[in-house]
């Protein structure tokens, strides 16, 4: 035994190390030899005893510590193994001679791992760490009651061995391995394909990969609002402990409101792509009762966004004023839905987001607008000059153009949705000038139409603000389920002001 604290001279340390290294190698060789002995030559229990003594001996000689990370711990998978396996695939160097590749049907990328017997050297904060992939064949014996014989089968036991100098044990266990698990979580999140589930039927897995190209970058909306929303989402993700401490369900609710074609659905896709959360699109006309609805909601997973579009049209609202209102199971009510979501998510939900959309915020049940119910109300407005610049950059890759001032002036004076302008821009994708000319013509026509109807955009906005303030007085309206009558994109839409919009 020697101790480094006595600070021996460099040569004696070196020779002590070589002696230790040589003895360790010898013991390792013996261990390998014993391991390869078949059970016909040496009984299993004896073999295990010898091996454990030898392991202990090798530990005494060695300055190295080896941690074994098995693929599974009992019945469940060992997350550290999965994390290390994925982490090592990012640490592959040209010295590796054998690799394994695989791909799961739902994943986007191929995953690469090292093969049996291969080693990877990693350095972390000056510590050298050696990873080795080990696979041992184990013999499993089980009694077959029918035949009355013992049957034995060979199973593969996979593990990773991590070796490093003993003095770094604390650092490796407390910093390095947790760091790898964190990396794993973020790599996994990056690779994940966002899925869209339609909640309406129970038959099988009705999900598709959400290949919606919408991202926060491509969203033409108020930049300040966009930043606020992104910050809110980031904060939400970071606050697991806070939610736990105050005993609140870890969830967040957003209400998106605005005219058709202003990007409410696109914003939901952008949120899902940003967070890598799946979307559950709940069609409220499909479940026939509250218990039906509950069954659908129970089937939703964590890290997901539950979406209920056109909330004003798709649900029978509870009339809070009529005191004698009787709620039965066959009627889905907004408060029933909200209470159930609250209850379910407080007991088993983690990282849940709920999004409601509507074209008419003023028609919503006060229950939904009450502070604390929906955490953020997001107004998706008609196109603004800033929004137009984002669309021009998305569709034409043009950042500035002599026609921009004219277009921006027209946008200020006209009620036009991002969807309408996007459609114009798509007409001549190849020819930027022609596309912008098309936008100018379109906006000119639109402005004339709107002027004929009498109201300027400035007046409309004033009206909208007043309506929002007075909105609560109108909220005792009862809207019948399935009443999405006066709103259809592409078709004509009559607003409550009696104005006809395309
Ligand atoms: N703010 C926006 N930024 C970028 N693209 C937009 C925006 N709004 C609309 N678009 C474009 O218009 C299309 C239709 O928009 P979207 O379906 O998101 O509108 P919506 O507000 O959900 O309408 P509805 O109320 O009818 O459901 C989108 O696929 C997108 O291409
Ligand atoms: Mg929509």
PDB file of N, CA and C in Angstrom, residues 103-184:
ATOM      1  N   UNK A 103     -32.594   2.368 -36.063  1.00  0.00           N
ATOM      2  CA  UNK A 103     -33.543   3.481 -36.190  1.00  0.00           C
ATOM      3  C   UNK A 103     -34.923   3.003 -35.770  1.00  0.00           C
ATOM      4  N   UNK A 104     -35.542   3.771 -34.903  1.00  0.00           N
ATOM      5  CA  UNK A 104     -36.904   3.423 -34.519  1.00  0.00           C
ATOM      6  C   UNK A 104     -37.864   4.026 -35.538  1.00  0.00           C
ATOM      7  N   UNK A 105     -38.976   3.325 -35.819  1.00  0.00           N
ATOM      8  CA  UNK A 105     -39.868   3.814 -36.873  1.00  0.00           C
ATOM      9  C   UNK A 105     -40.307   5.265 -36.685  1.00  0.00           C
ATOM     10  N   UNK A 106     -40.483   5.694 -35.438  1.00  0.00           N
ATOM     11  CA  UNK A 106     -41.020   7.030 -35.230  1.00  0.00           C
ATOM     12  C   UNK A 106     -39.963   8.113 -35.104  1.00  0.00           C
ATOM     13  N   UNK A 107     -38.712   7.696 -35.014  1.00  0.00           N
ATOM     14  CA  UNK A 107     -37.669   8.694 -34.860  1.00  0.00           C
ATOM     15  C   UNK A 107     -37.244   9.193 -36.230  1.00  0.00           C
ATOM     16  N   UNK A 108     -36.699  10.414 -36.222  1.00  0.00           N
ATOM     17  CA  UNK A 108     -36.305  10.988 -37.503  1.00  0.00           C
ATOM     18  C   UNK A 108     -34.925  10.487 -37.935  1.00  0.00           C
ATOM     19  N   UNK A 109     -34.014  10.347 -36.960  1.00  0.00           N
ATOM     20  CA  UNK A 109     -32.617  10.065 -37.311  1.00  0.00           C
ATOM     21  C   UNK A 109     -32.196   8.649 -36.979  1.00  0.00           C
ATOM     22  N   UNK A 110     -31.072   8.273 -37.595  1.00  0.00           N
ATOM     23  CA  UNK A 110     -30.442   6.986 -37.289  1.00  0.00           C
ATOM     24  C   UNK A 110     -29.666   7.158 -35.988  1.00  0.00           C
ATOM     25  N   UNK A 111     -29.707   6.147 -35.111  1.00  0.00           N
ATOM     26  CA  UNK A 111     -28.875   6.282 -33.921  1.00  0.00           C
ATOM     27  C   UNK A 111     -27.674   5.353 -34.040  1.00  0.00           C
ATOM     28  N   UNK A 112     -26.538   5.872 -33.619  1.00  0.00           N
ATOM     29  CA  UNK A 112     -25.273   5.158 -33.750  1.00  0.00           C
ATOM     30  C   UNK A 112     -24.738   4.848 -32.364  1.00  0.00           C
ATOM     31  N   UNK A 113     -24.369   3.598 -32.122  1.00  0.00           N
ATOM     32  CA  UNK A 113     -23.783   3.266 -30.819  1.00  0.00           C
ATOM     33  C   UNK A 113     -22.519   2.438 -31.047  1.00  0.00           C
ATOM     34  N   UNK A 114     -21.694   2.356 -30.002  1.00  0.00           N
ATOM     35  CA  UNK A 114     -20.466   1.553 -30.146  1.00  0.00           C
ATOM     36  C   UNK A 114     -20.807   0.084 -29.936  1.00  0.00           C
ATOM     37  N   UNK A 115     -19.982  -0.739 -30.490  1.00  0.00           N
ATOM     38  CA  UNK A 115     -20.231  -2.183 -30.407  1.00  0.00           C
ATOM     39  C   UNK A 115     -19.454  -2.797 -29.249  1.00  0.00           C
ATOM     40  N   UNK A 116     -19.787  -4.044 -28.961  1.00  0.00           N
ATOM     41  CA  UNK A 116     -19.160  -4.827 -27.899  1.00  0.00           C
ATOM     42  C   UNK A 116     -17.626  -4.740 -27.923  1.00  0.00           C
ATOM     43  N   UNK A 117     -17.037  -4.512 -26.770  1.00  0.00           N
ATOM     44  CA  UNK A 117     -15.576  -4.512 -26.672  1.00  0.00           C
ATOM     45  C   UNK A 117     -14.923  -3.200 -27.081  1.00  0.00           C
ATOM     46  N   UNK A 118     -15.695  -2.274 -27.648  1.00  0.00           N
ATOM     47  CA  UNK A 118     -15.106  -1.011 -28.095  1.00  0.00           C
ATOM     48  C   UNK A 118     -14.970  -0.036 -26.925  1.00  0.00           C
ATOM     49  N   UNK A 119     -13.935   0.788 -27.015  1.00  0.00           N
ATOM     50  CA  UNK A 119     -13.700   1.749 -25.929  1.00  0.00           C
ATOM     51  C   UNK A 119     -13.776   3.178 -26.458  1.00  0.00           C
ATOM     52  N   UNK A 120     -14.263   4.048 -25.621  1.00  0.00           N
ATOM     53  CA  UNK A 120     -14.269   5.472 -25.972  1.00  0.00           C
ATOM     54  C   UNK A 120     -13.629   6.231 -24.813  1.00  0.00           C
ATOM     55  N   UNK A 121     -12.675   7.090 -25.158  1.00  0.00           N
ATOM     56  CA  UNK A 121     -12.042   7.901 -24.110  1.00  0.00           C
ATOM     57  C   UNK A 121     -12.700   9.275 -24.138  1.00  0.00           C
ATOM     58  N   UNK A 122     -13.147   9.710 -22.981  1.00  0.00           N
ATOM     59  CA  UNK A 122     -13.791  11.020 -22.891  1.00  0.00           C
ATOM     60  C   UNK A 122     -13.024  11.841 -21.868  1.00  0.00           C
ATOM     61  N   UNK A 123     -12.983  13.146 -22.034  1.00  0.00           N
ATOM     62  CA  UNK A 123     -12.410  13.977 -20.968  1.00  0.00           C
ATOM     63  C   UNK A 123     -13.462  14.969 -20.518  1.00  0.00           C
ATOM     64  N   UNK A 124     -13.514  15.145 -19.200  1.00  0.00           N
ATOM     65  CA  UNK A 124     -14.508  16.040 -18.631  1.00  0.00           C
ATOM     66  C   UNK A 124     -13.843  16.796 -17.485  1.00  0.00           C
ATOM     67  N   UNK A 125     -13.795  18.096 -17.612  1.00  0.00           N
ATOM     68  CA  UNK A 125     -13.134  18.957 -16.622  1.00  0.00           C
ATOM     69  C   UNK A 125     -11.775  18.386 -16.207  1.00  0.00           C
ATOM     70  N   UNK A 126     -10.999  17.984 -17.187  1.00  0.00           N
ATOM     71  CA  UNK A 126      -9.640  17.500 -16.937  1.00  0.00           C
ATOM     72  C   UNK A 126      -9.560  16.043 -16.489  1.00  0.00           C
ATOM     73  N   UNK A 127     -10.701  15.375 -16.303  1.00  0.00           N
ATOM     74  CA  UNK A 127     -10.677  13.969 -15.875  1.00  0.00           C
ATOM     75  C   UNK A 127     -10.726  13.099 -17.120  1.00  0.00           C
ATOM     76  N   UNK A 128      -9.872  12.066 -17.130  1.00  0.00           N
ATOM     77  CA  UNK A 128      -9.944  11.155 -18.267  1.00  0.00           C
ATOM     78  C   UNK A 128     -10.854   9.980 -17.912  1.00  0.00           C
ATOM     79  N   UNK A 129     -11.779   9.712 -18.764  1.00  0.00           N
ATOM     80  CA  UNK A 129     -12.741   8.648 -18.487  1.00  0.00           C
ATOM     81  C   UNK A 129     -12.768   7.657 -19.638  1.00  0.00           C
ATOM     82  N   UNK A 130     -12.746   6.383 -19.293  1.00  0.00           N
ATOM     83  CA  UNK A 130     -12.782   5.368 -20.340  1.00  0.00           C
ATOM     84  C   UNK A 130     -14.099   4.609 -20.276  1.00  0.00           C
ATOM     85  N   UNK A 131     -14.772   4.588 -21.398  1.00  0.00           N
ATOM     86  CA  UNK A 131     -16.042   3.864 -21.486  1.00  0.00           C
ATOM     87  C   UNK A 131     -15.822   2.587 -22.277  1.00  0.00           C
ATOM     88  N   UNK A 132     -16.393   1.517 -21.792  1.00  0.00           N
ATOM     89  CA  UNK A 132     -16.305   0.276 -22.572  1.00  0.00           C
ATOM     90  C   UNK A 132     -17.670  -0.391 -22.606  1.00  0.00           C
ATOM     91  N   UNK A 133     -18.012  -0.861 -23.795  1.00  0.00           N
ATOM     92  CA  UNK A 133     -19.297  -1.551 -23.932  1.00  0.00           C
ATOM     93  C   UNK A 133     -19.060  -3.045 -23.712  1.00  0.00           C
ATOM     94  N   UNK A 134     -19.746  -3.605 -22.723  1.00  0.00           N
ATOM     95  CA  UNK A 134     -19.529  -5.010 -22.367  1.00  0.00           C
ATOM     96  C   UNK A 134     -20.821  -5.777 -22.559  1.00  0.00           C
ATOM     97  N   UNK A 135     -20.674  -6.936 -23.123  1.00  0.00           N
ATOM     98  CA  UNK A 135     -21.870  -7.761 -23.277  1.00  0.00           C
ATOM     99  C   UNK A 135     -21.504  -9.177 -22.855  1.00  0.00           C
ATOM    100  N   UNK A 136     -22.227  -9.707 -21.879  1.00  0.00           N
ATOM    101  CA  UNK A 136     -21.917 -11.068 -21.434  1.00  0.00           C
ATOM    102  C   UNK A 136     -23.134 -11.951 -21.642  1.00  0.00           C
ATOM    103  N   UNK A 137     -22.829 -13.165 -22.025  1.00  0.00           N
ATOM    104  CA  UNK A 137     -23.925 -14.111 -22.209  1.00  0.00           C
ATOM    105  C   UNK A 137     -24.173 -14.775 -20.861  1.00  0.00           C
ATOM    106  N   UNK A 138     -25.401 -14.718 -20.395  1.00  0.00           N
ATOM    107  CA  UNK A 138     -25.706 -15.371 -19.118  1.00  0.00           C
ATOM    108  C   UNK A 138     -26.662 -16.537 -19.379  1.00  0.00           C
ATOM    109  N   UNK A 139     -26.483 -17.544 -18.558  1.00  0.00           N
ATOM    110  CA  UNK A 139     -27.293 -18.750 -18.709  1.00  0.00           C
ATOM    111  C   UNK A 139     -28.479 -18.647 -17.760  1.00  0.00           C
ATOM    112  N   UNK A 140     -29.676 -18.754 -18.310  1.00  0.00           N
ATOM    113  CA  UNK A 140     -30.846 -18.695 -17.436  1.00  0.00           C
ATOM    114  C   UNK A 140     -31.487 -20.078 -17.395  1.00  0.00           C
ATOM    115  N   UNK A 141     -31.675 -20.613 -16.187  1.00  0.00           N
ATOM    116  CA  UNK A 141     -32.289 -21.934 -16.085  1.00  0.00           C
ATOM    117  C   UNK A 141     -33.679 -21.789 -15.497  1.00  0.00           C
ATOM    118  N   UNK A 142     -34.643 -22.395 -16.158  1.00  0.00           N
ATOM    119  CA  UNK A 142     -35.990 -22.336 -15.608  1.00  0.00           C
ATOM    120  C   UNK A 142     -36.632 -23.723 -15.678  1.00  0.00           C
ATOM    121  N   UNK A 143     -37.539 -23.965 -14.758  1.00  0.00           N
ATOM    122  CA  UNK A 143     -38.188 -25.265 -14.695  1.00  0.00           C
ATOM    123  C   UNK A 143     -39.441 -25.265 -15.564  1.00  0.00           C
ATOM    124  N   UNK A 144     -39.506 -26.215 -16.467  1.00  0.00           N
ATOM    125  CA  UNK A 144     -40.670 -26.323 -17.337  1.00  0.00           C
ATOM    126  C   UNK A 144     -41.625 -27.354 -16.727  1.00  0.00           C
ATOM    127  N   UNK A 145     -42.692 -26.850 -16.147  1.00  0.00           N
ATOM    128  CA  UNK A 145     -43.637 -27.708 -15.417  1.00  0.00           C
ATOM    129  C   UNK A 145     -44.241 -28.809 -16.294  1.00  0.00           C
ATOM    130  N   UNK A 146     -44.482 -28.491 -17.573  1.00  0.00           N
ATOM    131  CA  UNK A 146     -45.152 -29.460 -18.456  1.00  0.00           C
ATOM    132  C   UNK A 146     -44.287 -30.674 -18.754  1.00  0.00           C
ATOM    133  N   UNK A 147     -43.024 -30.381 -19.163  1.00  0.00           N
ATOM    134  CA  UNK A 147     -42.153 -31.489 -19.509  1.00  0.00           C
ATOM    135  C   UNK A 147     -41.465 -32.077 -18.273  1.00  0.00           C
ATOM    136  N   UNK A 148     -41.424 -31.317 -17.200  1.00  0.00           N
ATOM    137  CA  UNK A 148     -40.762 -31.780 -15.989  1.00  0.00           C
ATOM    138  C   UNK A 148     -39.251 -31.656 -16.068  1.00  0.00           C
ATOM    139  N   UNK A 149     -38.751 -30.932 -17.110  1.00  0.00           N
ATOM    140  CA  UNK A 149     -37.299 -30.754 -17.250  1.00  0.00           C
ATOM    141  C   UNK A 149     -36.912 -29.311 -16.964  1.00  0.00           C
ATOM    142  N   UNK A 150     -35.613 -29.170 -16.669  1.00  0.00           N
ATOM    143  CA  UNK A 150     -35.088 -27.819 -16.561  1.00  0.00           C
ATOM    144  C   UNK A 150     -34.632 -27.380 -17.942  1.00  0.00           C
ATOM    145  N   UNK A 151     -35.033 -26.187 -18.317  1.00  0.00           N
ATOM    146  CA  UNK A 151     -34.592 -25.686 -19.626  1.00  0.00           C
ATOM    147  C   UNK A 151     -33.650 -24.523 -19.383  1.00  0.00           C
ATOM    148  N   UNK A 152     -32.614 -24.456 -20.195  1.00  0.00           N
ATOM    149  CA  UNK A 152     -31.723 -23.310 -20.018  1.00  0.00           C
ATOM    150  C   UNK A 152     -31.641 -22.523 -21.313  1.00  0.00           C
ATOM    151  N   UNK A 153     -31.617 -21.230 -21.180  1.00  0.00           N
ATOM    152  CA  UNK A 153     -31.503 -20.385 -22.371  1.00  0.00           C
ATOM    153  C   UNK A 153     -30.433 -19.332 -22.136  1.00  0.00           C
ATOM    154  N   UNK A 154     -29.857 -18.867 -23.241  1.00  0.00           N
ATOM    155  CA  UNK A 154     -28.799 -17.871 -23.115  1.00  0.00           C
ATOM    156  C   UNK A 154     -29.386 -16.481 -23.309  1.00  0.00           C
ATOM    157  N   UNK A 155     -29.068 -15.617 -22.383  1.00  0.00           N
ATOM    158  CA  UNK A 155     -29.544 -14.237 -22.512  1.00  0.00           C
ATOM    159  C   UNK A 155     -28.340 -13.313 -22.545  1.00  0.00           C
ATOM    160  N   UNK A 156     -28.492 -12.191 -23.255  1.00  0.00           N
ATOM    161  CA  UNK A 156     -27.375 -11.255 -23.341  1.00  0.00           C
ATOM    162  C   UNK A 156     -27.549 -10.168 -22.290  1.00  0.00           C
ATOM    163  N   UNK A 157     -26.504  -9.967 -21.518  1.00  0.00           N
ATOM    164  CA  UNK A 157     -26.577  -8.905 -20.508  1.00  0.00           C
ATOM    165  C   UNK A 157     -25.647  -7.779 -20.944  1.00  0.00           C
ATOM    166  N   UNK A 158     -26.265  -6.634 -21.278  1.00  0.00           N
ATOM    167  CA  UNK A 158     -25.449  -5.534 -21.787  1.00  0.00           C
ATOM    168  C   UNK A 158     -25.167  -4.534 -20.678  1.00  0.00           C
ATOM    169  N   UNK A 159     -23.940  -4.076 -20.676  1.00  0.00           N
ATOM    170  CA  UNK A 159     -23.641  -3.009 -19.716  1.00  0.00           C
ATOM    171  C   UNK A 159     -22.519  -2.121 -20.246  1.00  0.00           C
ATOM    172  N   UNK A 160     -22.390  -0.989 -19.629  1.00  0.00           N
ATOM    173  CA  UNK A 160     -21.298  -0.077 -19.964  1.00  0.00           C
ATOM    174  C   UNK A 160     -20.413   0.036 -18.743  1.00  0.00           C
ATOM    175  N   UNK A 161     -19.115   0.022 -18.973  1.00  0.00           N
ATOM    176  CA  UNK A 161     -18.209   0.187 -17.835  1.00  0.00           C
ATOM    177  C   UNK A 161     -17.475   1.499 -17.976  1.00  0.00           C
ATOM    178  N   UNK A 162     -17.489   2.231 -16.903  1.00  0.00           N
ATOM    179  CA  UNK A 162     -16.858   3.539 -16.905  1.00  0.00           C
ATOM    180  C   UNK A 162     -15.700   3.511 -15.914  1.00  0.00           C
ATOM    181  N   UNK A 163     -14.486   3.733 -16.413  1.00  0.00           N
ATOM    182  CA  UNK A 163     -13.309   3.693 -15.532  1.00  0.00           C
ATOM    183  C   UNK A 163     -12.625   5.047 -15.486  1.00  0.00           C
ATOM    184  N   UNK A 164     -12.150   5.383 -14.311  1.00  0.00           N
ATOM    185  CA  UNK A 164     -11.467   6.668 -14.112  1.00  0.00           C
ATOM    186  C   UNK A 164     -10.685   6.580 -12.817  1.00  0.00           C
ATOM    187  N   UNK A 165      -9.875   7.570 -12.522  1.00  0.00           N
ATOM    188  CA  UNK A 165      -9.089   7.541 -11.288  1.00  0.00           C
ATOM    189  C   UNK A 165     -10.027   7.675 -10.087  1.00  0.00           C
ATOM    190  N   UNK A 166      -9.721   6.851  -9.066  1.00  0.00           N
ATOM    191  CA  UNK A 166     -10.589   6.800  -7.879  1.00  0.00           C
ATOM    192  C   UNK A 166     -10.873   8.159  -7.239  1.00  0.00           C
ATOM    193  N   UNK A 167      -9.847   9.028  -7.323  1.00  0.00           N
ATOM    194  CA  UNK A 167     -10.015  10.295  -6.597  1.00  0.00           C
ATOM    195  C   UNK A 167     -11.134  11.162  -7.189  1.00  0.00           C
ATOM    196  N   UNK A 168     -11.589  10.822  -8.387  1.00  0.00           N
ATOM    197  CA  UNK A 168     -12.638  11.631  -9.005  1.00  0.00           C
ATOM    198  C   UNK A 168     -14.050  11.081  -8.791  1.00  0.00           C
ATOM    199  N   UNK A 169     -14.138  10.076  -7.904  1.00  0.00           N
ATOM    200  CA  UNK A 169     -15.425   9.400  -7.758  1.00  0.00           C
ATOM    201  C   UNK A 169     -16.576  10.385  -7.491  1.00  0.00           C
ATOM    202  N   UNK A 170     -16.360  11.270  -6.529  1.00  0.00           N
ATOM    203  CA  UNK A 170     -17.404  12.239  -6.172  1.00  0.00           C
ATOM    204  C   UNK A 170     -17.844  13.045  -7.384  1.00  0.00           C
ATOM    205  N   UNK A 171     -16.817  13.548  -8.097  1.00  0.00           N
ATOM    206  CA  UNK A 171     -17.096  14.426  -9.225  1.00  0.00           C
ATOM    207  C   UNK A 171     -17.852  13.678 -10.328  1.00  0.00           C
ATOM    208  N   UNK A 172     -17.437  12.433 -10.549  1.00  0.00           N
ATOM    209  CA  UNK A 172     -18.079  11.656 -11.609  1.00  0.00           C
ATOM    210  C   UNK A 172     -19.543  11.379 -11.247  1.00  0.00           C
ATOM    211  N   UNK A 173     -19.761  10.984  -9.983  1.00  0.00           N
ATOM    212  CA  UNK A 173     -21.127  10.641  -9.585  1.00  0.00           C
ATOM    213  C   UNK A 173     -22.027  11.859  -9.462  1.00  0.00           C
ATOM    214  N   UNK A 174     -21.445  12.954  -8.980  1.00  0.00           N
ATOM    215  CA  UNK A 174     -22.280  14.120  -8.729  1.00  0.00           C
ATOM    216  C   UNK A 174     -22.406  15.052  -9.911  1.00  0.00           C
ATOM    217  N   UNK A 175     -21.383  15.104 -10.773  1.00  0.00           N
ATOM    218  CA  UNK A 175     -21.435  16.090 -11.859  1.00  0.00           C
ATOM    219  C   UNK A 175     -21.479  15.438 -13.245  1.00  0.00           C
ATOM    220  N   UNK A 176     -20.529  14.523 -13.484  1.00  0.00           N
ATOM    221  CA  UNK A 176     -20.405  13.974 -14.838  1.00  0.00           C
ATOM    222  C   UNK A 176     -21.645  13.165 -15.251  1.00  0.00           C
ATOM    223  N   UNK A 177     -22.029  12.200 -14.421  1.00  0.00           N
ATOM    224  CA  UNK A 177     -23.177  11.356 -14.810  1.00  0.00           C
ATOM    225  C   UNK A 177     -24.485  12.162 -14.884  1.00  0.00           C
ATOM    226  N   UNK A 178     -24.773  13.032 -13.892  1.00  0.00           N
ATOM    227  CA  UNK A 178     -25.975  13.856 -14.050  1.00  0.00           C
ATOM    228  C   UNK A 178     -25.935  14.721 -15.313  1.00  0.00           C
ATOM    229  N   UNK A 179     -24.722  15.189 -15.655  1.00  0.00           N
ATOM    230  CA  UNK A 179     -24.572  15.996 -16.871  1.00  0.00           C
ATOM    231  C   UNK A 179     -24.966  15.178 -18.110  1.00  0.00           C
ATOM    232  N   UNK A 180     -24.547  13.900 -18.103  1.00  0.00           N
ATOM    233  CA  UNK A 180     -24.872  13.028 -19.237  1.00  0.00           C
ATOM    234  C   UNK A 180     -26.387  12.784 -19.310  1.00  0.00           C
ATOM    235  N   UNK A 181     -27.010  12.614 -18.161  1.00  0.00           N
ATOM    236  CA  UNK A 181     -28.464  12.384 -18.163  1.00  0.00           C
ATOM    237  C   UNK A 181     -29.187  13.626 -18.699  1.00  0.00           C
ATOM    238  N   UNK A 182     -28.708  14.807 -18.298  1.00  0.00           N
ATOM    239  CA  UNK A 182     -29.320  16.039 -18.810  1.00  0.00           C
ATOM    240  C   UNK A 182     -29.165  16.148 -20.316  1.00  0.00           C
ATOM    241  N   UNK A 183     -27.939  15.849 -20.800  1.00  0.00           N
ATOM    242  CA  UNK A 183     -27.684  15.891 -22.253  1.00  0.00           C
ATOM    243  C   UNK A 183     -28.622  14.947 -22.976  1.00  0.00           C
ATOM    244  N   UNK A 184     -28.795  13.773 -22.379  1.00  0.00           N
ATOM    245  CA  UNK A 184     -29.664  12.752 -22.966  1.00  0.00           C
ATOM    246  C   UNK A 184     -31.065  13.306 -23.144  1.00  0.00           C
TER     247      UNK A 184
END
